[in-house]
Short mmCIF file of C-alpha atoms in Angstrom, two decimals:
data_model
loop_
_atom_site.label_atom_id
_atom_site.label_comp_id
_atom_site.label_asym_id
_atom_site.label_seq_id
_atom_site.Cartn_x
_atom_site.Cartn_y
_atom_site.Cartn_z
CA PRO A 1 0.00 0.00 0.00
CA ALA A 2 1.04 3.61 -0.65
CA GLY A 3 1.23 4.34 3.08
CA THR A 4 3.72 1.54 3.67
CA TRP A 5 5.98 2.89 0.93
CA LEU A 6 5.78 6.39 2.40
CA LEU A 7 6.90 5.02 5.79
CA TYR A 8 9.64 2.86 4.28
CA LEU A 9 11.25 5.28 1.83
CA PRO A 10 12.75 7.71 4.41
CA CYS A 11 14.46 4.66 5.92
CA THR A 12 16.01 3.84 2.53
CA TRP A 13 17.26 7.42 2.12
CA SER A 14 19.02 7.27 5.46
CA ILE A 15 20.50 3.82 4.87
CA GLY A 16 21.65 4.95 1.41
CA LEU A 17 23.31 8.13 2.69
CA ALA A 18 25.06 6.16 5.45
CA ALA A 19 26.75 3.81 2.93
CA GLU A 20 30.47 4.29 2.34
CA PRO A 21 31.40 6.33 -0.78
CA GLY A 22 31.48 4.10 -3.84
CA CYS A 23 29.36 1.41 -2.14
CA LEU A 24 25.77 0.26 -2.56
CA PRO A 25 23.41 0.51 0.45
CA ASP A 26 23.34 -2.36 2.92
CA TRP A 27 20.77 -4.71 1.37
CA HIS A 28 20.34 -6.63 4.61
CA MET A 29 19.31 -3.42 6.40
CA LEU A 30 17.04 -2.39 3.53
CA SER A 31 15.26 -5.75 3.81
CA LEU A 32 15.03 -5.59 7.59
CA PHE A 33 13.59 -2.07 7.50
CA GLY A 34 11.18 -3.18 4.78
CA VAL A 35 9.75 -5.82 7.10
CA GLY A 36 9.69 -3.30 9.94
CA ALA A 37 7.83 -0.77 7.79
CA VAL A 38 5.13 -3.30 6.91
CA LEU A 39 4.69 -4.24 10.58
CA MET A 40 4.75 -0.70 11.99
CA ARG A 41 2.53 0.74 9.26
CA GLY A 42 0.11 -2.08 10.05
CA ALA A 43 0.33 -1.40 13.79
CA GLY A 44 -0.27 2.30 13.14
CA CYS A 45 -3.37 1.48 11.11
CA THR A 46 -4.66 -0.82 13.86
CA ILE A 47 -4.15 1.87 16.53
CA ASN A 48 -5.74 4.49 14.28
CA ASP A 49 -8.78 2.28 13.64
CA MET A 50 -9.13 1.56 17.36
CA TRP A 51 -9.14 5.26 18.25
CA ASP A 52 -11.40 6.19 15.31
CA ARG A 53 -13.90 3.34 15.17
CA ASP A 54 -16.83 5.66 16.01
CA TYR A 55 -15.66 8.34 13.55
CA ASP A 56 -15.00 5.81 10.78
CA LYS A 57 -18.64 4.67 10.86
CA LYS A 58 -19.69 8.16 9.76
CA VAL A 59 -17.30 8.50 6.80
CA VAL A 60 -18.18 6.73 3.55
CA ARG A 61 -14.55 5.92 2.68
CA THR A 62 -13.80 4.33 6.06
CA ALA A 63 -17.15 2.76 7.06
CA SER A 64 -16.11 -0.66 5.77
CA ARG A 65 -12.99 -0.89 7.99
CA PRO A 66 -13.22 -4.05 10.16
CA LEU A 67 -13.69 -2.32 13.54
CA ALA A 68 -16.09 0.33 12.22
CA ALA A 69 -18.13 -2.31 10.40
CA GLY A 70 -18.26 -4.55 13.49
CA ASP A 71 -16.46 -7.45 11.78
CA ILE A 72 -14.00 -7.74 14.69
CA SER A 73 -14.14 -6.76 18.39
CA THR A 74 -11.93 -4.30 20.26
CA PHE A 75 -10.38 -7.22 22.15
CA GLN A 76 -9.52 -9.00 18.90
CA SER A 77 -7.88 -5.84 17.59
CA PHE A 78 -5.79 -5.61 20.79
CA VAL A 79 -4.60 -9.18 20.25
CA PHE A 80 -3.76 -8.43 16.62
CA LEU A 81 -1.92 -5.24 17.62
CA GLY A 82 0.06 -7.20 20.19
CA GLY A 83 1.15 -9.61 17.46
CA GLN A 84 2.19 -6.78 15.13
CA LEU A 85 4.19 -4.95 17.82
CA SER A 86 5.84 -8.18 19.02
CA LEU A 87 7.07 -8.97 15.51
CA ALA A 88 8.22 -5.36 15.05
CA LEU A 89 10.16 -5.63 18.32
CA CYS A 90 11.92 -8.72 16.95
CA VAL A 91 13.03 -6.65 13.95
CA LEU A 92 14.18 -3.79 16.22
CA MET A 93 16.21 -6.19 18.38
CA CYS A 94 18.30 -7.05 15.31
CA LEU A 95 19.77 -3.52 15.44
CA ASN A 96 22.45 -1.95 17.66
CA TYR A 97 21.58 -0.67 21.15
CA TYR A 98 21.49 2.99 20.12
CA SER A 99 18.97 2.17 17.38
CA ILE A 100 16.86 -0.02 19.68
CA PHE A 101 16.35 2.90 22.08
CA LEU A 102 15.87 5.37 19.22
CA GLY A 103 13.29 3.12 17.57
CA ALA A 104 11.43 2.50 20.84
CA ALA A 105 11.20 6.29 21.34
CA SER A 106 8.94 6.57 18.29
CA LEU A 107 6.22 4.40 19.84
CA SER A 108 4.72 7.32 21.78
CA LEU A 109 4.22 9.18 18.49
CA VAL A 110 2.66 6.10 16.85
CA ILE A 111 0.14 5.76 19.70
CA THR A 112 -0.78 9.46 20.08
CA TYR A 113 -0.87 10.56 16.44
CA PRO A 114 -4.47 9.40 15.80
CA LEU A 115 -5.66 11.63 18.68
CA MET A 116 -4.19 14.78 17.16
CA LYS A 117 -7.04 15.33 14.68
CA ARG A 118 -9.31 15.91 17.70
CA ILE A 119 -6.97 18.52 19.20
CA THR A 120 -5.24 20.48 16.44
CA TYR A 121 -5.62 21.49 12.81
CA TRP A 122 -2.03 20.24 12.31
CA PRO A 123 -2.27 16.44 12.76
CA GLN A 124 -0.32 16.12 9.50
CA LEU A 125 2.70 17.66 11.25
CA VAL A 126 2.56 14.99 13.97
CA LEU A 127 2.21 12.33 11.27
CA GLY A 128 5.34 13.77 9.62
CA LEU A 129 7.28 13.51 12.88
CA THR A 130 6.10 9.88 13.19
CA PHE A 131 6.40 8.68 9.61
CA ASN A 132 9.93 9.97 9.02
CA TRP A 133 11.58 8.51 12.11
CA GLY A 134 13.32 6.10 9.77
CA ALA A 135 15.39 9.04 8.45
CA LEU A 136 17.12 8.98 11.85
CA LEU A 137 16.95 5.24 12.49
CA GLY A 138 18.39 4.09 9.15
CA TRP A 139 21.61 6.06 9.66
CA SER A 140 22.05 4.92 13.27
CA ALA A 141 21.46 1.28 12.25
CA ILE A 142 24.44 1.52 9.91
CA LYS A 143 26.74 3.87 11.83
CA GLY A 144 25.83 3.12 15.46
CA SER A 145 24.67 6.69 16.15
CA CYS A 146 23.16 9.68 14.33
CA GLU A 147 25.20 12.28 12.47
CA TRP A 148 22.83 15.13 13.25
CA SER A 149 24.15 17.47 10.55
CA VAL A 150 22.85 14.94 8.00
CA CYS A 151 19.99 13.23 9.83
CA LEU A 152 18.16 16.32 11.07
CA PRO A 153 17.91 18.04 7.64
CA LEU A 154 16.86 14.70 6.14
CA TYR A 155 14.24 14.27 8.87
CA LEU A 156 12.99 17.82 8.35
CA ALA A 157 12.74 17.20 4.58
CA GLY A 158 10.63 14.13 5.28
CA VAL A 159 8.35 16.05 7.65
CA MET A 160 7.80 18.77 5.03
CA TRP A 161 7.10 16.07 2.42
CA THR A 162 4.49 14.47 4.68
CA LEU A 163 2.79 17.85 5.12
CA VAL A 164 2.51 18.01 1.32
CA TYR A 165 1.15 14.55 0.60
CA ASP A 166 -1.04 14.18 3.69
CA THR A 167 -2.65 17.59 3.25
CA ILE A 168 -3.55 16.46 -0.28
CA TYR A 169 -4.86 13.18 1.20
CA ALA A 170 -6.94 15.05 3.81
CA HIS A 171 -8.79 17.00 1.11
CA GLN A 172 -10.54 13.73 0.19
CA ASP A 173 -12.43 13.67 3.50
CA LYS A 174 -12.89 17.37 4.27
CA ARG A 175 -16.69 17.36 3.85
CA ASP A 176 -17.09 14.42 6.26
CA ASP A 177 -14.48 15.89 8.62
CA ILE A 178 -16.44 19.13 8.98
CA ILE A 179 -19.60 17.19 9.83
CA ILE A 180 -18.00 14.94 12.47
CA GLY A 181 -15.68 17.62 13.91
CA VAL A 182 -12.29 16.24 12.87
CA LYS A 183 -9.48 18.72 12.18
CA SER A 184 -6.81 18.71 9.43
CA THR A 185 -4.47 21.00 7.52
CA ALA A 186 -6.86 20.69 4.56
CA LEU A 187 -9.51 22.48 6.64
CA GLN A 188 -6.95 24.94 8.00
CA PHE A 189 -5.52 25.98 4.61
CA LYS A 190 -8.77 25.79 2.57
CA GLU A 191 -8.33 27.69 -0.71
CA ASP A 192 -4.76 28.68 0.23
CA THR A 193 -3.67 25.03 0.13
CA LYS A 194 -1.46 25.36 -2.96
CA GLN A 195 0.54 28.25 -1.48
CA TRP A 196 1.18 26.27 1.71
CA LEU A 197 2.13 23.16 -0.25
CA SER A 198 4.57 25.23 -2.32
CA GLY A 199 6.21 26.50 0.88
CA PHE A 200 6.52 23.00 2.33
CA SER A 201 7.99 21.73 -0.95
CA LEU A 202 10.60 24.50 -1.00
CA ALA A 203 11.55 23.72 2.61
CA MET A 204 11.86 20.04 1.68
CA LEU A 205 14.18 20.77 -1.25
CA LEU A 206 16.40 23.13 0.78
CA SER A 207 16.65 20.55 3.58
CA LEU A 208 17.61 17.82 1.09
CA CYS A 209 20.33 20.08 -0.32
CA MET A 210 21.66 20.72 3.19
CA ALA A 211 21.69 17.00 4.02
CA GLY A 212 23.49 16.28 0.73
CA MET A 213 26.14 18.96 1.33
CA ASN A 214 26.80 17.72 4.86
CA CYS A 215 27.63 14.22 3.63
CA ASP A 216 29.45 15.24 0.43
CA GLN A 217 26.84 14.02 -2.04
CA THR A 218 27.49 14.37 -5.77
CA PHE A 219 25.78 15.44 -9.00
CA PRO A 220 23.28 12.53 -9.37
CA TYR A 221 21.91 13.33 -5.91
CA TYR A 222 21.24 16.97 -6.75
CA SER A 223 19.77 15.94 -10.11
CA ALA A 224 17.29 13.75 -8.22
CA VAL A 225 16.45 16.67 -5.90
CA ALA A 226 15.77 18.83 -8.98
CA ALA A 227 13.54 16.08 -10.45
CA ILE A 228 11.65 15.91 -7.15
CA GLY A 229 11.15 19.67 -7.30
CA ALA A 230 9.66 19.34 -10.78
CA HIS A 231 7.43 16.44 -9.66
CA LEU A 232 6.11 18.38 -6.67
CA ALA A 233 5.54 21.50 -8.78
CA HIS A 234 3.48 19.46 -11.25
CA GLN A 235 1.53 17.82 -8.41
CA ILE A 236 0.63 21.15 -6.84
CA TYR A 237 -0.10 22.98 -10.11
CA THR A 238 -2.47 20.31 -11.42
CA LEU A 239 -4.09 19.44 -8.07
CA ASP A 240 -7.86 19.82 -7.82
CA ILE A 241 -8.58 19.93 -4.09
CA ASP A 242 -12.31 19.45 -4.67
CA LYS A 243 -11.96 16.13 -6.52
CA PRO A 244 -11.24 13.20 -4.16
CA GLU A 245 -10.10 10.97 -7.06
CA ASP A 246 -7.48 13.55 -8.09
CA CYS A 247 -6.34 13.99 -4.48
CA TRP A 248 -5.84 10.23 -4.17
CA LYS A 249 -3.93 10.09 -7.45
CA LYS A 250 -1.60 12.93 -6.37
CA PHE A 251 -1.13 11.42 -2.92
CA ALA A 252 -0.19 7.99 -4.31
CA SER A 253 2.26 9.53 -6.82
CA ASN A 254 4.49 10.55 -3.91
CA ARG A 255 5.93 7.06 -3.91
CA THR A 256 7.70 8.17 -7.10
CA VAL A 257 9.16 11.15 -5.20
CA GLY A 258 10.66 8.85 -2.57
CA VAL A 259 12.02 6.36 -5.10
CA LEU A 260 13.61 9.19 -7.15
CA LEU A 261 15.51 10.40 -4.09
CA PHE A 262 16.69 6.88 -3.21
CA ILE A 263 17.99 6.35 -6.74
CA GLY A 264 19.74 9.75 -6.60
CA ILE A 265 21.37 8.83 -3.28
CA VAL A 266 22.62 5.46 -4.57
CA LEU A 267 24.00 6.90 -7.83
CA GLY A 268 25.45 9.90 -6.02
CA ASN A 269 27.23 7.58 -3.59
CA LEU A 270 28.65 5.45 -6.37
#
């Protein structure tokens, strides 16, 4: 699913940037983080559906989710969540001690993120902080600790990227959200959405350039950043915030953004 890719790709960026010059990324780590992304994205969805089961019943797009539809009980979902988190812990325990503690620190964000839409019009920002933790964790898994001059700009770029794609995603549900009282950046920005998305995109590109400079990246990397800029510009320019199908299409296309950057990192490293 698109969401799993969007969780996984920041991990690949970090693992790729941490590789030694002239070397390919650690394929073992890429595989391990791939499994972890599937498990943690699944756990996040389970937690989200547990918090939102009453809201989901009132939204056409989410009414068929198992908890909202009554197909499974809350207890069964707890058991399933326990299985997901136990398997994810097994993956985490394969990493070094620094990364184990760093990874465990993200759990509070995973649990509390679904509540944010009740509290603030910026739940997408909290999602960005949660979804891009791999930008820190991938580097530490390879190097044993974080190089903050690289990891923080990379993390910030990921957060800005999430604000772009999840604001687009939120425009799908804005009519239902108004009725049931759920908040989002889509409702906050309204008709100014494209200007905000442009600002987030610019911040993302500048952060990627800073991360690249701080780890001596080369021409292919910056070419990929330029291609990402063009992709985001096209997304924003052609976006129709009042058409849910178009919002979904633009949201899902962000997988291409993440893959472009990973390819740029690998080629730049080589």
